[in-house]
mmCIF file of C-alpha atoms in Angstrom:
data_model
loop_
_atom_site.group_PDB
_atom_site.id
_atom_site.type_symbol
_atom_site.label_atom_id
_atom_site.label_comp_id
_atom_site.label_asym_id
_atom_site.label_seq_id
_atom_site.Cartn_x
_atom_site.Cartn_y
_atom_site.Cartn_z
ATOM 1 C CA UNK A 1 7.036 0.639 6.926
ATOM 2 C CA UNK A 2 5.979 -3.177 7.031
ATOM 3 C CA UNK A 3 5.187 -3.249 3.581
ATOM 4 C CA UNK A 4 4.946 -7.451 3.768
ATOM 5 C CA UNK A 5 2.833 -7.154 6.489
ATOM 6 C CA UNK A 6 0.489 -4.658 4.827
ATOM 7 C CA UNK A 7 0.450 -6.624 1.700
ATOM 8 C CA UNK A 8 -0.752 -9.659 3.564
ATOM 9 C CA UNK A 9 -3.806 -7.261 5.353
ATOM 10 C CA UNK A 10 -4.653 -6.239 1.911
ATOM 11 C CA UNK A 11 -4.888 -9.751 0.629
ATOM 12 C CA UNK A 12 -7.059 -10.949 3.673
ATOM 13 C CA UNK A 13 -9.411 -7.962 3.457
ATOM 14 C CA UNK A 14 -10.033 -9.268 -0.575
ATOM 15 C CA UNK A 15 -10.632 -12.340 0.854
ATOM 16 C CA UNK A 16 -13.639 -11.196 3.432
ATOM 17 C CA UNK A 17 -14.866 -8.796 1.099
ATOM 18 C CA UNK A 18 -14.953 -12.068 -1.284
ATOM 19 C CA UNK A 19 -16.797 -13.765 1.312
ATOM 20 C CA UNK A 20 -19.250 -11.078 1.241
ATOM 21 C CA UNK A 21 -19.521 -10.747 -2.124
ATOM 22 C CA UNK A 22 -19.142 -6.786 -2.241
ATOM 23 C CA UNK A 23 -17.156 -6.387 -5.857
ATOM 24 C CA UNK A 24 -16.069 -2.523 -5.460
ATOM 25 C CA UNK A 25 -14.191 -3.556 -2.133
ATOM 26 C CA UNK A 26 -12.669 -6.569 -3.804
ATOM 27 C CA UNK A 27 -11.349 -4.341 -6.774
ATOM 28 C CA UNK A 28 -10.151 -1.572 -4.263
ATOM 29 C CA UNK A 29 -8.053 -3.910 -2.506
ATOM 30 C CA UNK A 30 -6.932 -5.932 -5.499
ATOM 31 C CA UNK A 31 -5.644 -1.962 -6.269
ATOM 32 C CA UNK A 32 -4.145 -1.392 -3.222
ATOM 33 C CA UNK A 33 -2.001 -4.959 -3.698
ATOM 34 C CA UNK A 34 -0.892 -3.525 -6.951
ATOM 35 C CA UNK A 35 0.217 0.001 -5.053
ATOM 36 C CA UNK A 36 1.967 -2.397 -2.175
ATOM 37 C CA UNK A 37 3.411 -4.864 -5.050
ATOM 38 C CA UNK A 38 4.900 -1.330 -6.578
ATOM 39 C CA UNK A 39 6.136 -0.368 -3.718
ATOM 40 C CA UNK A 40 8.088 -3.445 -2.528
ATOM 41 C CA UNK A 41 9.627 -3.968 -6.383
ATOM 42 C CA UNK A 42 7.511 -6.869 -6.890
ATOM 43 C CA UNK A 43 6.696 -6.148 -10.274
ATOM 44 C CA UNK A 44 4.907 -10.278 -10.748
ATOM 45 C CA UNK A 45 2.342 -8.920 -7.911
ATOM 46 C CA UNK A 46 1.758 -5.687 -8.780
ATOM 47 C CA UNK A 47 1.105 -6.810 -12.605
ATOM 48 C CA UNK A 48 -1.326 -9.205 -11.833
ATOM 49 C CA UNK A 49 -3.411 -7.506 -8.768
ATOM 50 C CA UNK A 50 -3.617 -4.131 -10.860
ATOM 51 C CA UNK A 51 -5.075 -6.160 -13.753
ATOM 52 C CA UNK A 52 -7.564 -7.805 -11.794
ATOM 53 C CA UNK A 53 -8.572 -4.319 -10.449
ATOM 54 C CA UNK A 54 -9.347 -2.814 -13.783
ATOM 55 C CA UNK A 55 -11.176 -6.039 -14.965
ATOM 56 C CA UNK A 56 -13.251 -5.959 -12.235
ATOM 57 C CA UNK A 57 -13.549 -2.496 -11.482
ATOM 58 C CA UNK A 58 -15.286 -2.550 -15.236
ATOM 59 C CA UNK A 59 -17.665 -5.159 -14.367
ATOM 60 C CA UNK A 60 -19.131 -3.351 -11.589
ATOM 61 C CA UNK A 61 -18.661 -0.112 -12.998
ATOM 62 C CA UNK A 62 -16.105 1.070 -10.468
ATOM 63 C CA UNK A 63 -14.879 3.385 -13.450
ATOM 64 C CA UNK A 64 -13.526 6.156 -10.447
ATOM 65 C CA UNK A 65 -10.949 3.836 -9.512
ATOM 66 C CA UNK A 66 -9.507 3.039 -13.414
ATOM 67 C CA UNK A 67 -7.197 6.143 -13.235
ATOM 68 C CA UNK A 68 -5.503 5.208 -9.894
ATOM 69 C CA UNK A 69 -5.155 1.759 -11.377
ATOM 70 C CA UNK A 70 -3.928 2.958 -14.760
ATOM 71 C CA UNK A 71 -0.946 5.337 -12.675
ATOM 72 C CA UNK A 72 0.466 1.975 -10.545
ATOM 73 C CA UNK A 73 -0.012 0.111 -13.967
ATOM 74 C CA UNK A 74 2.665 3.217 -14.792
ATOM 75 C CA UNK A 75 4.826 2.888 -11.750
ATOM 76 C CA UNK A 76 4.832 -1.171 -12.488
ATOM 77 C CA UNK A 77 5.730 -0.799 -15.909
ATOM 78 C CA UNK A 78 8.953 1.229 -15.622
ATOM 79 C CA UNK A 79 9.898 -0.991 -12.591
ATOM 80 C CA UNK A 80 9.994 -4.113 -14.709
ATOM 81 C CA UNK A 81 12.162 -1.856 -17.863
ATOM 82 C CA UNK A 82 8.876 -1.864 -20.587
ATOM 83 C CA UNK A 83 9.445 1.659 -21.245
ATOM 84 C CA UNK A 84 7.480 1.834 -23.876
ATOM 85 C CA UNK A 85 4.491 0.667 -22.584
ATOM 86 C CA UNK A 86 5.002 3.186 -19.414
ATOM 87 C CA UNK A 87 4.966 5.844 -22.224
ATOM 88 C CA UNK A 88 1.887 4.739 -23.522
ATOM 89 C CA UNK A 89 -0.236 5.249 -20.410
ATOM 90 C CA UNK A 90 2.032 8.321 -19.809
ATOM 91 C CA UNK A 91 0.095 10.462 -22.583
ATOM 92 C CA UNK A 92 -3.174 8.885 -20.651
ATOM 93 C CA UNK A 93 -2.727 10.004 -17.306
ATOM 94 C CA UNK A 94 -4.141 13.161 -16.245
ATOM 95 C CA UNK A 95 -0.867 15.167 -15.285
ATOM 96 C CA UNK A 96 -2.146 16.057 -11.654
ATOM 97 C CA UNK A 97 -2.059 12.507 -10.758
ATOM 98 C CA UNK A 98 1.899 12.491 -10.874
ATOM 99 C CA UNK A 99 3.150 16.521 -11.450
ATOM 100 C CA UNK A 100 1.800 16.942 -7.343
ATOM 101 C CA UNK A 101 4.280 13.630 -5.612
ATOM 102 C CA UNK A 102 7.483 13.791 -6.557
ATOM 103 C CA UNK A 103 8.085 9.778 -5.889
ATOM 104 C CA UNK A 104 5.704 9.281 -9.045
ATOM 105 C CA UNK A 105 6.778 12.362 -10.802
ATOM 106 C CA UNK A 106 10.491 10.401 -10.781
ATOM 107 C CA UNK A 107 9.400 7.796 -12.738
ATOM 108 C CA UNK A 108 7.380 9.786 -15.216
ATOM 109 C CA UNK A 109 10.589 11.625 -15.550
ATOM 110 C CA UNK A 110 13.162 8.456 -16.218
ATOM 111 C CA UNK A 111 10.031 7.361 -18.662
ATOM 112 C CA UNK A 112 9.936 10.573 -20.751
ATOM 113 C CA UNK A 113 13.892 10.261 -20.645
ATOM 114 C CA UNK A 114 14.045 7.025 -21.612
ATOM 115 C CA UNK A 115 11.992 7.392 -24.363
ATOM 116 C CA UNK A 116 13.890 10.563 -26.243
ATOM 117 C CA UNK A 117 11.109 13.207 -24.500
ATOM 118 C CA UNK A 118 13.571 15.240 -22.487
ATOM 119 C CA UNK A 119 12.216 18.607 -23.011
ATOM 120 C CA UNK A 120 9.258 17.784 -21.113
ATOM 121 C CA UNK A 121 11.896 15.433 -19.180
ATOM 122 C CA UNK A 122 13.593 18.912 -17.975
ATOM 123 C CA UNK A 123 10.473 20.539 -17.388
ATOM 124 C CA UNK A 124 9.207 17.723 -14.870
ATOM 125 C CA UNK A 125 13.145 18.015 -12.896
ATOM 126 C CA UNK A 126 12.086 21.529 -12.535
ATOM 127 C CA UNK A 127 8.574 20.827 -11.220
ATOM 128 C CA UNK A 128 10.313 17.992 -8.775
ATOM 129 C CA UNK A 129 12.708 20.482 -7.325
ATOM 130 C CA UNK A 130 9.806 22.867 -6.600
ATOM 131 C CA UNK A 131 7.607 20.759 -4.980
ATOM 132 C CA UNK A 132 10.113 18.572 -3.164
ATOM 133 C CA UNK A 133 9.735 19.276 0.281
ATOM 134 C CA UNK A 134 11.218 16.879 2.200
ATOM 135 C CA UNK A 135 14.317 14.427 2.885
ATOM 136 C CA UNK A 136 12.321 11.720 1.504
ATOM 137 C CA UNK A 137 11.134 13.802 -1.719
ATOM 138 C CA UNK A 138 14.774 15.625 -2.294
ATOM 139 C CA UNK A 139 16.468 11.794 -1.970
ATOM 140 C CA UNK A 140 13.834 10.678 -4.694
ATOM 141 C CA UNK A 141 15.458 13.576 -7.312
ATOM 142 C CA UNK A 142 19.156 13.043 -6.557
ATOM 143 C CA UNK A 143 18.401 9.344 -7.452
ATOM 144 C CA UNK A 144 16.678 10.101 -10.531
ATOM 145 C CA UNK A 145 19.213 12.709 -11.782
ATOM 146 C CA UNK A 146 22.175 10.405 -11.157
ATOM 147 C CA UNK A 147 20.270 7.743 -13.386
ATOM 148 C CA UNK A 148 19.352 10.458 -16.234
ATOM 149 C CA UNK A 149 23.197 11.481 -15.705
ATOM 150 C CA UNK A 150 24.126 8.046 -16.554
ATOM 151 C CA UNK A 151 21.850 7.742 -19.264
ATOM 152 C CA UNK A 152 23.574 11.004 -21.238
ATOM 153 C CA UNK A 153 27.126 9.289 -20.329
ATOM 154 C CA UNK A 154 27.930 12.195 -18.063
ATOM 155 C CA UNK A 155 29.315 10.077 -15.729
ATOM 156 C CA UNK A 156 30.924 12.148 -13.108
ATOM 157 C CA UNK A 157 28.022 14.107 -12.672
ATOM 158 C CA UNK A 158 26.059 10.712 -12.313
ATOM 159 C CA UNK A 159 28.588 9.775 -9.662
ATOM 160 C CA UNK A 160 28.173 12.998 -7.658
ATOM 161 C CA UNK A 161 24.421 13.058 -7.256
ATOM 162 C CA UNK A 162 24.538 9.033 -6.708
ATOM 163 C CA UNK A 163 26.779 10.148 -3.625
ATOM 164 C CA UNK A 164 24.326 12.845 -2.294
ATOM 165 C CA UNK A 165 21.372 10.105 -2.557
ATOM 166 C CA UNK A 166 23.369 7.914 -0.736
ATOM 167 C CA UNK A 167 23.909 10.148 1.987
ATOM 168 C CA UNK A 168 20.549 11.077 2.431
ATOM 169 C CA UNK A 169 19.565 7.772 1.788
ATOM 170 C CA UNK A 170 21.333 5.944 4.752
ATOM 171 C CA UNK A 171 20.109 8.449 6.982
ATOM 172 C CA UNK A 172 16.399 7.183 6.000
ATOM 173 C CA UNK A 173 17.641 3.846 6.679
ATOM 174 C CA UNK A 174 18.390 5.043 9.950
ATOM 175 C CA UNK A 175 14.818 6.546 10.376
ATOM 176 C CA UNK A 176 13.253 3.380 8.769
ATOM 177 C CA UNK A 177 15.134 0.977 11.327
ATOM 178 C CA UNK A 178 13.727 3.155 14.196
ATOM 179 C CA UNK A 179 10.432 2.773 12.583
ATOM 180 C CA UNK A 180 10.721 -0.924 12.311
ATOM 181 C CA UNK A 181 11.338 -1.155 15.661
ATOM 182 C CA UNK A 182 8.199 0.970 17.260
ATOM 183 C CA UNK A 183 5.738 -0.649 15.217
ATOM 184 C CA UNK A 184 7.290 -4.554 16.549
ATOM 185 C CA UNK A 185 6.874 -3.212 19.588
ATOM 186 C CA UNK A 186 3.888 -1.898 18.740
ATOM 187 C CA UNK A 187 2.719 -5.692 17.231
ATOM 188 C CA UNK A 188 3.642 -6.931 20.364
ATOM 189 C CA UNK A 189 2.003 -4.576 22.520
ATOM 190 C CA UNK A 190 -1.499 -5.150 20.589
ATOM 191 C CA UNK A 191 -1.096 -8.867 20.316
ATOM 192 C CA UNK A 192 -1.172 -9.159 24.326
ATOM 193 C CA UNK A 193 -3.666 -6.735 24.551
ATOM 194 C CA UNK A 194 -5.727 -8.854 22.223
ATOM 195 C CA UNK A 195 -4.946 -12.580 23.957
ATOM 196 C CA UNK A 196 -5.798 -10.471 26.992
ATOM 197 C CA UNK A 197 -9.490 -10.076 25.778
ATOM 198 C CA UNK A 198 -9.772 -13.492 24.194
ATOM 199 C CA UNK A 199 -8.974 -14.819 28.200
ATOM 200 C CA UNK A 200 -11.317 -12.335 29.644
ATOM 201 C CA UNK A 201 -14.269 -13.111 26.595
ATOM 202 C CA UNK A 202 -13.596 -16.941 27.987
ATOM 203 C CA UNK A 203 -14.027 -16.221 31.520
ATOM 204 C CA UNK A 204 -17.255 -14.445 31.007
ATOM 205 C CA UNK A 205 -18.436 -16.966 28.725
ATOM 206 C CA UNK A 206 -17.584 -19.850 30.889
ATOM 207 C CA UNK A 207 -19.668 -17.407 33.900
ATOM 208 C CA UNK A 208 -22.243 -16.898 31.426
ATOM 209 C CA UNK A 209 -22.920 -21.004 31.030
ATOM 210 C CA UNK A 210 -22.511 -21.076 34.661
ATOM 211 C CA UNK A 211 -25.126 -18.625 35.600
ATOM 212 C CA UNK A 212 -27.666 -19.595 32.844
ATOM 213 C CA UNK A 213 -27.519 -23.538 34.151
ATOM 214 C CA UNK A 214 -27.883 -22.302 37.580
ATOM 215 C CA UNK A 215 -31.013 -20.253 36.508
ATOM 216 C CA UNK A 216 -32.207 -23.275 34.732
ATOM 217 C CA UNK A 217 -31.853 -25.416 38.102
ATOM 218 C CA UNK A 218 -33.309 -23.076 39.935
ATOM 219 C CA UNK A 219 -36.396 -22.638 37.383
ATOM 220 C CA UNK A 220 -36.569 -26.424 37.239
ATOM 221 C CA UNK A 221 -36.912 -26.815 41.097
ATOM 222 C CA UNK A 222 -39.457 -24.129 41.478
ATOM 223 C CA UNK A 223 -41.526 -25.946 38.866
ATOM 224 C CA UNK A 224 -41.191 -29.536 41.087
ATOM 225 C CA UNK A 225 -41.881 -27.450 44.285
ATOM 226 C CA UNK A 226 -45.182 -26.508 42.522
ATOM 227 C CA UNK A 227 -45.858 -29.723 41.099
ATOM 228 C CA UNK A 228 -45.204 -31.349 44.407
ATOM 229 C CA UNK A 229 -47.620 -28.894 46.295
ATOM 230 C CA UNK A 230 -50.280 -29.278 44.138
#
């Protein structure tokens, strides 16, 4: 759940695969800055790394990953309100690549909505509540009916799912905290583990010097002791 933290990973990993000059594993993790920019409501990010990745997945002819780039393009533009442009890529997008999640299945649904396709808006609330298996997944549809609620003016029913996601919501807080908290121990625990291998790659380094100018001394005296006895 360290979203910043993973964002960060993603950009140094472009930058080493830069280095190497290896284009496919630049434009993967240009993609997976988009997902992470998504993800963390940074809209700016997302934008910008997503439309890297389809420029260069193109050049090198990376054209498998266009269709995951094309469904966070999606996700980014409903997150930043261009509804119209979400729609666009909506009629694109292969509908297994957001009927199967029901996070991405959401925003197709507050898309369709939004743009005056609620038949097929009803049938994808239907296909949420069947596939929604857990807290996470049933949180993600109370949300999205309070906001299509809210959007028809039917206010009190907006109000009572708003109240059910909030439940459920704070109780993922609760989960998330926890989470937070095992993986900064977790930092912690792997960060003296690794200063604990940079000492010991030190020690055997400085032995290493040690031994090889003793061997060299040595070496260099048994070449006088033969010079000397002959």
């Amino acid at each position: 759940y360290n979203y910043q933290k993973a964002l960060d990973c993603y950009k140094a990993s472009y930058d080493y695969y830069t280095a190497a000059n290896l284009p496919k594993h630049q434009a993967y993790q240009l993609y997976e800055m988009g997902r992470m920019g998504a993800t963390v409501k940074r809209a700016d990010i997302g934008m910008q790394s997503i439309s890297k990745a389809i420029e260069m997945a193109r050049e090198c002819e990376f054209y498998e990953l266009l269709p995951y780039c094309n469904m966070e393009l999606f996700r980014l533009y409903e997150l930043n309100g261009e509804y119209e442009q979400a729609y666009s890529i909506l009629q694109q997008l292969d509908s297994r690549r957001y009927t199967n999640y029901v996070p991405s299945l959401v925003v197709a649904i507050k898309v369709l909505y939004k743009c005056g396709d609620k038949i097929r808006a009803r049938e994808l609330i239907d296909r949420g509540w069947q596939i929604a298996k857990t807290q996470s997944d049933t949180c993600f549809m109370h949300y999205c009916l309070s906001q299509i609620y809210k959007f028809d003016k039917q206010y009190e029913k907006s109000i009572d799912e708003y109240n059910t996601w909030t439940k459920i919501n704070n109780s993922l807080i609760s989960q998330y905290m926890v989470a937070a908290d095992i993986s900064s121990i977790e930092n912690g625990f792997f960060e003296q583990k690794a200063e604990m291998i940079k000492i010991k790659a030190q020690r055997y380094k400085v032995v290493y010097t040690l031994l090889m100018v003793l061997i060299s001394a040595l070496f260099l005296v048994a070449i006088f002791y033969m010079y000397i006895r002959t």
